[in-house]
mmCIF file with all atom_site columns, C-alpha atoms and ligand atoms in Angstrom:
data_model
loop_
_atom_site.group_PDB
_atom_site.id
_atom_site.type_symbol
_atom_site.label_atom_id
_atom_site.label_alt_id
_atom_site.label_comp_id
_atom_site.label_asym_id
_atom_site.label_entity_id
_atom_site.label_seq_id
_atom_site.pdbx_PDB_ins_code
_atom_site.Cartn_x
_atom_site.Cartn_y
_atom_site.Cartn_z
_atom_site.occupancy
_atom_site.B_iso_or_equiv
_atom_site.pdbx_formal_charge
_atom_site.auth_seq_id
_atom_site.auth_comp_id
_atom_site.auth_asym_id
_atom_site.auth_atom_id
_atom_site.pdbx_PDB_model_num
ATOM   1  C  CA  . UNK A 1 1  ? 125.856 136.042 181.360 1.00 0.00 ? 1  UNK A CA  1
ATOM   2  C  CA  . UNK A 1 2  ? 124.945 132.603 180.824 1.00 0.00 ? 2  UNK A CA  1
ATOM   3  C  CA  . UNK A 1 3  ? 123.673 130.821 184.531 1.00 0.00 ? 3  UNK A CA  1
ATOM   4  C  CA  . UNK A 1 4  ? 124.366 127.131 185.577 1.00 0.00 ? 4  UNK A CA  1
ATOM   5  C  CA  . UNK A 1 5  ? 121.455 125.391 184.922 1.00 0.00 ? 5  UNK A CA  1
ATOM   6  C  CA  . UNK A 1 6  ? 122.548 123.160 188.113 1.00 0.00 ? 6  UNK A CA  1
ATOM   7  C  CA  . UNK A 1 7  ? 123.003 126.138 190.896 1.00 0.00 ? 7  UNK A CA  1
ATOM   8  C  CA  . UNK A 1 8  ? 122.288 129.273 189.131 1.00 0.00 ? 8  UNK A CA  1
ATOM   9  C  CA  . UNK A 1 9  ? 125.725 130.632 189.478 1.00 0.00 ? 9  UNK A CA  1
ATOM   10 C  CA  . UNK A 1 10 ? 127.638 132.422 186.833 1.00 0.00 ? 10 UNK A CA  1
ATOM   11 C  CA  . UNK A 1 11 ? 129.083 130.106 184.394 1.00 0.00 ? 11 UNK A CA  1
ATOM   12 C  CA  . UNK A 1 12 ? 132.089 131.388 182.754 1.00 0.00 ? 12 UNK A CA  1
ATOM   13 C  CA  . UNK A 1 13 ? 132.883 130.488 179.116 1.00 0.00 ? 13 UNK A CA  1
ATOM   14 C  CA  . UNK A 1 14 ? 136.339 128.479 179.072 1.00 0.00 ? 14 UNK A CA  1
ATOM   15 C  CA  . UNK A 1 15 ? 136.592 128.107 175.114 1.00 0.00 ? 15 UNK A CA  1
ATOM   16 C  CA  . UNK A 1 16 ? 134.327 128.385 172.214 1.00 0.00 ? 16 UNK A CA  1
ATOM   17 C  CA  . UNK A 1 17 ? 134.328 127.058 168.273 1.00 0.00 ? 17 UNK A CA  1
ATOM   18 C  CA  . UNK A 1 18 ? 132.549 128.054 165.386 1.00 0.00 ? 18 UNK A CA  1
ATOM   19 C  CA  . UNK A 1 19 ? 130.537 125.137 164.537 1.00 0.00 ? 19 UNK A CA  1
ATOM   20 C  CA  . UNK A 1 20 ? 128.687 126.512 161.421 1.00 0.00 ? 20 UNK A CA  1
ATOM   21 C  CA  . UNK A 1 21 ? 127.806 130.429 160.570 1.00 0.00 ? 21 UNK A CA  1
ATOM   22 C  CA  . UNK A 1 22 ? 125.120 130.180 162.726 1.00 0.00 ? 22 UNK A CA  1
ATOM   23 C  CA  . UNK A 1 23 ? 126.350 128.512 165.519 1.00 0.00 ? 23 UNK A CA  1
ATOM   24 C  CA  . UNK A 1 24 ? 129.343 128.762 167.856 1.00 0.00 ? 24 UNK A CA  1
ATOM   25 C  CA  . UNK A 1 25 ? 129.536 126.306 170.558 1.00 0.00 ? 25 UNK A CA  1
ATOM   26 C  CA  . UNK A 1 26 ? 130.777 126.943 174.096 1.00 0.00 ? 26 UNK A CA  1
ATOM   27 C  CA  . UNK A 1 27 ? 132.442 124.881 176.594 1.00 0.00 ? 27 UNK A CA  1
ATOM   28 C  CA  . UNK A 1 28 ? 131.410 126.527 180.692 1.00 0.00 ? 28 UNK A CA  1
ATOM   29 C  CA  . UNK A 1 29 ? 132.359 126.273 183.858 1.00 0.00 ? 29 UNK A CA  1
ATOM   30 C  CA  . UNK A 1 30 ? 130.189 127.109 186.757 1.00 0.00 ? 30 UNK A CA  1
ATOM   31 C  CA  . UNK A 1 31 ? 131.874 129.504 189.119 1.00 0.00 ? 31 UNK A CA  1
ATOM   32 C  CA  . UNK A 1 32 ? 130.545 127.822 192.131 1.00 0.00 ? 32 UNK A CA  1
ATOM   33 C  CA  . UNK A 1 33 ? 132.910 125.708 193.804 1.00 0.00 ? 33 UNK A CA  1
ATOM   34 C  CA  . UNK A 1 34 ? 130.301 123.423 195.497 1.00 0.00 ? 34 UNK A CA  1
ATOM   35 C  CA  . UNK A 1 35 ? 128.574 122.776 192.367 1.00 0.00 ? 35 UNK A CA  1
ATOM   36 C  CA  . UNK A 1 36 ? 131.688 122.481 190.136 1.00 0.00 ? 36 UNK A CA  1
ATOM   37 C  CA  . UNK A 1 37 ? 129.391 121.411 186.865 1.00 0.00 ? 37 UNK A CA  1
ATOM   38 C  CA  . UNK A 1 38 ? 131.146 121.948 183.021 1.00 0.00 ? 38 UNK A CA  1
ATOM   39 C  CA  . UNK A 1 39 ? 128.648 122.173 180.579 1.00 0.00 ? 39 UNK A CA  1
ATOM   40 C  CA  . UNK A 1 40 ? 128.279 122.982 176.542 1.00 0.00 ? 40 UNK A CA  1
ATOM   41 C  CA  . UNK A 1 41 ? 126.358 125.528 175.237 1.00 0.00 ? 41 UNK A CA  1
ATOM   42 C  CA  . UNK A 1 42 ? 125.645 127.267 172.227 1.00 0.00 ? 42 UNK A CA  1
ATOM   43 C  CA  . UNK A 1 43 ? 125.064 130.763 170.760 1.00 0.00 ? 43 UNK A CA  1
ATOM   44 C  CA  . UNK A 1 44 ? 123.190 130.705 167.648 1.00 0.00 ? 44 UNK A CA  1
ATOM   45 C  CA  . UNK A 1 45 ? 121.680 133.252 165.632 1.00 0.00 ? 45 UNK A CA  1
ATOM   46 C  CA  . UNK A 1 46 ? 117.809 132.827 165.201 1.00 0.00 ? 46 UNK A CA  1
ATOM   47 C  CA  . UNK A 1 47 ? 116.525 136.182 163.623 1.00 0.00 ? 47 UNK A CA  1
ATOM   48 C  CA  . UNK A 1 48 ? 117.348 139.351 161.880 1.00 0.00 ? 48 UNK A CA  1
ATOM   49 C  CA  . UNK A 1 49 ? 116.576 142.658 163.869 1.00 0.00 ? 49 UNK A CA  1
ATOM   50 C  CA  . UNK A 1 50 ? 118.626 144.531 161.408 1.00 0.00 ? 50 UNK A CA  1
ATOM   51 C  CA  . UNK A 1 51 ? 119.383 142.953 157.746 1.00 0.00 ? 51 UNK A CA  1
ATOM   52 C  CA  . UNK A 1 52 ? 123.097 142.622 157.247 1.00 0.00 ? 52 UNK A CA  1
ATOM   53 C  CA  . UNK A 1 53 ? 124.853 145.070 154.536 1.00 0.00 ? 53 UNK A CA  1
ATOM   54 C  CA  . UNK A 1 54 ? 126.908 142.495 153.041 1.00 0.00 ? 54 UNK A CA  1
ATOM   55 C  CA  . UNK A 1 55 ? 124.646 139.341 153.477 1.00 0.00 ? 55 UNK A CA  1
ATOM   56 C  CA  . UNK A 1 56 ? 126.337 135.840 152.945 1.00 0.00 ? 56 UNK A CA  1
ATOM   57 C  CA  . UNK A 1 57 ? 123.745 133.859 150.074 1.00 0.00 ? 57 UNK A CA  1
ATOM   58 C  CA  . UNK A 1 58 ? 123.468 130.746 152.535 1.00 0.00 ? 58 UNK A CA  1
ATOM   59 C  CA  . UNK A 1 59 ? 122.779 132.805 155.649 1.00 0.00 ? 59 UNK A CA  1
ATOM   60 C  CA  . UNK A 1 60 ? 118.880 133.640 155.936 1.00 0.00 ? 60 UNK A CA  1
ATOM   61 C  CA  . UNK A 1 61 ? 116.861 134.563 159.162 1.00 0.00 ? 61 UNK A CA  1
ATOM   62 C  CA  . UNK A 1 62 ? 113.501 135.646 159.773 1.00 0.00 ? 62 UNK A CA  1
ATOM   63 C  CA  . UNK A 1 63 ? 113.362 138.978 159.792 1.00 0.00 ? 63 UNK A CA  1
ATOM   64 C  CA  . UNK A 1 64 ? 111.678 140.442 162.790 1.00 0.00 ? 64 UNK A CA  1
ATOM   65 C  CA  . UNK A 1 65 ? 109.472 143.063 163.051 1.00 0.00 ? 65 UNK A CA  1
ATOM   66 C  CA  . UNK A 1 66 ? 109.508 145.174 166.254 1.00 0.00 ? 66 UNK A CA  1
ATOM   67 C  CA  . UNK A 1 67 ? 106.841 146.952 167.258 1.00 0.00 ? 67 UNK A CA  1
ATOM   68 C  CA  . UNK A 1 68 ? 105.108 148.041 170.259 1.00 0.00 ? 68 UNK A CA  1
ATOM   69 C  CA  . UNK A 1 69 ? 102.318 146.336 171.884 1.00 0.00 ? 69 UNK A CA  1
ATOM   70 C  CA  . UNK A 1 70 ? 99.213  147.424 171.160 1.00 0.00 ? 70 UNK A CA  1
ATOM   71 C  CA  . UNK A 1 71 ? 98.371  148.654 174.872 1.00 0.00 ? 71 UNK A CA  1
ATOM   72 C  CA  . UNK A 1 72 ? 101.300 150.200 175.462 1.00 0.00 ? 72 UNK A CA  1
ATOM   73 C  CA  . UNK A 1 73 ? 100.282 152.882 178.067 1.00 0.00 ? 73 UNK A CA  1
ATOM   74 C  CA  . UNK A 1 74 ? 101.810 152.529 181.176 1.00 0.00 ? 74 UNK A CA  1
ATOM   75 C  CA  . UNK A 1 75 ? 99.934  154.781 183.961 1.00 0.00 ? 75 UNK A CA  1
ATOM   76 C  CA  . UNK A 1 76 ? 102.036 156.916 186.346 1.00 0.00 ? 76 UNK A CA  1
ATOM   77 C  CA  . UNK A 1 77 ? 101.354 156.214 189.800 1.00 0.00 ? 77 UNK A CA  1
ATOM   78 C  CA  . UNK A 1 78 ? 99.570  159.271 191.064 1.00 0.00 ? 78 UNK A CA  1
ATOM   79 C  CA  . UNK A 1 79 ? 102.452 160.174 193.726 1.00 0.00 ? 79 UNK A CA  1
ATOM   80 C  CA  . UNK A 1 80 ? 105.189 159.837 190.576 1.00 0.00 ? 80 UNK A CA  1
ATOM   81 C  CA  . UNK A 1 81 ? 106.520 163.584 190.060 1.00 0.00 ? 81 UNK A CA  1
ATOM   82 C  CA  . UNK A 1 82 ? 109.147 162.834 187.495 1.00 0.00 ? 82 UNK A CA  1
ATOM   83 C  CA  . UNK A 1 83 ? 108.866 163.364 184.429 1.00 0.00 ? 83 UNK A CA  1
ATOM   84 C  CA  . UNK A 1 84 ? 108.495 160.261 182.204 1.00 0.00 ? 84 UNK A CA  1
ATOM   85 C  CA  . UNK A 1 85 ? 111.681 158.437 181.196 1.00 0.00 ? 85 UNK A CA  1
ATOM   86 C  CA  . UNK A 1 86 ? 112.961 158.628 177.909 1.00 0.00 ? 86 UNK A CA  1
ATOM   87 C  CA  . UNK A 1 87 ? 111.902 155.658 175.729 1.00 0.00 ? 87 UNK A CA  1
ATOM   88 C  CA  . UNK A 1 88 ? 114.675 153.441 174.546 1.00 0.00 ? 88 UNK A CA  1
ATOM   89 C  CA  . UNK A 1 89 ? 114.665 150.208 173.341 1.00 0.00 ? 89 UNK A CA  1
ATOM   90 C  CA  . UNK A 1 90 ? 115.920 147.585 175.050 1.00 0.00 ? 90 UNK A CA  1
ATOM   91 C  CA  . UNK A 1 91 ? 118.724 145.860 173.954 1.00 0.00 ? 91 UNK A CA  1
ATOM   92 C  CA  . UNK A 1 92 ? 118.929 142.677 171.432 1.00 0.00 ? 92 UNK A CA  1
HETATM 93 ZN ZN1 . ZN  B 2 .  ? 126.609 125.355 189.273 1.00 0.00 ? 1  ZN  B ZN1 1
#
């Protein structure tokens, strides 16, 4: 979801274009009546989490490396029964 920088309401994307292969760019609307602001925004691909199988010559991104802090160890607060949640990565 992409906010209004003015209000903080949703903005909702109204059309988009491909500028380049690394950048599409966005044309918004903010969802709040009062506020009414249209803005342009872009997406635009910064880094590689997972190297493409059929990489374009041109297109190159750093590649980055994710790892776990090194203090990773979260305590369990002493009245926490549960058992401890499954670890998942968060999302890209
Ligand atoms: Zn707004």
């Amino acid at each position: 979801m992409v906010l209004c920088p003015h209000c903080q309401s949703a903005a909702a994307i109204r059309t988009s274009e491909q500028q380049t292969r690394l950048v599409r760019e966005l044309l918004l609307l903010c969802s709040n009546d009062a506020c009414g602001f249209r803005f342009v925004g872009q997406i635009v691909a910064v880094r590689t989490i997972q190297p493409s199988y059929a990489p374009h010559p041109a297109i190159s991104l750093p590649l980055v490396v994710r790892s776990r802090p090194a203090n990773d160890d979260a305590p369990i607060p002493a009245n926490d029964e549960r058992a401890p949640a499954a670890d998942v990565e968060p999302m890209p």
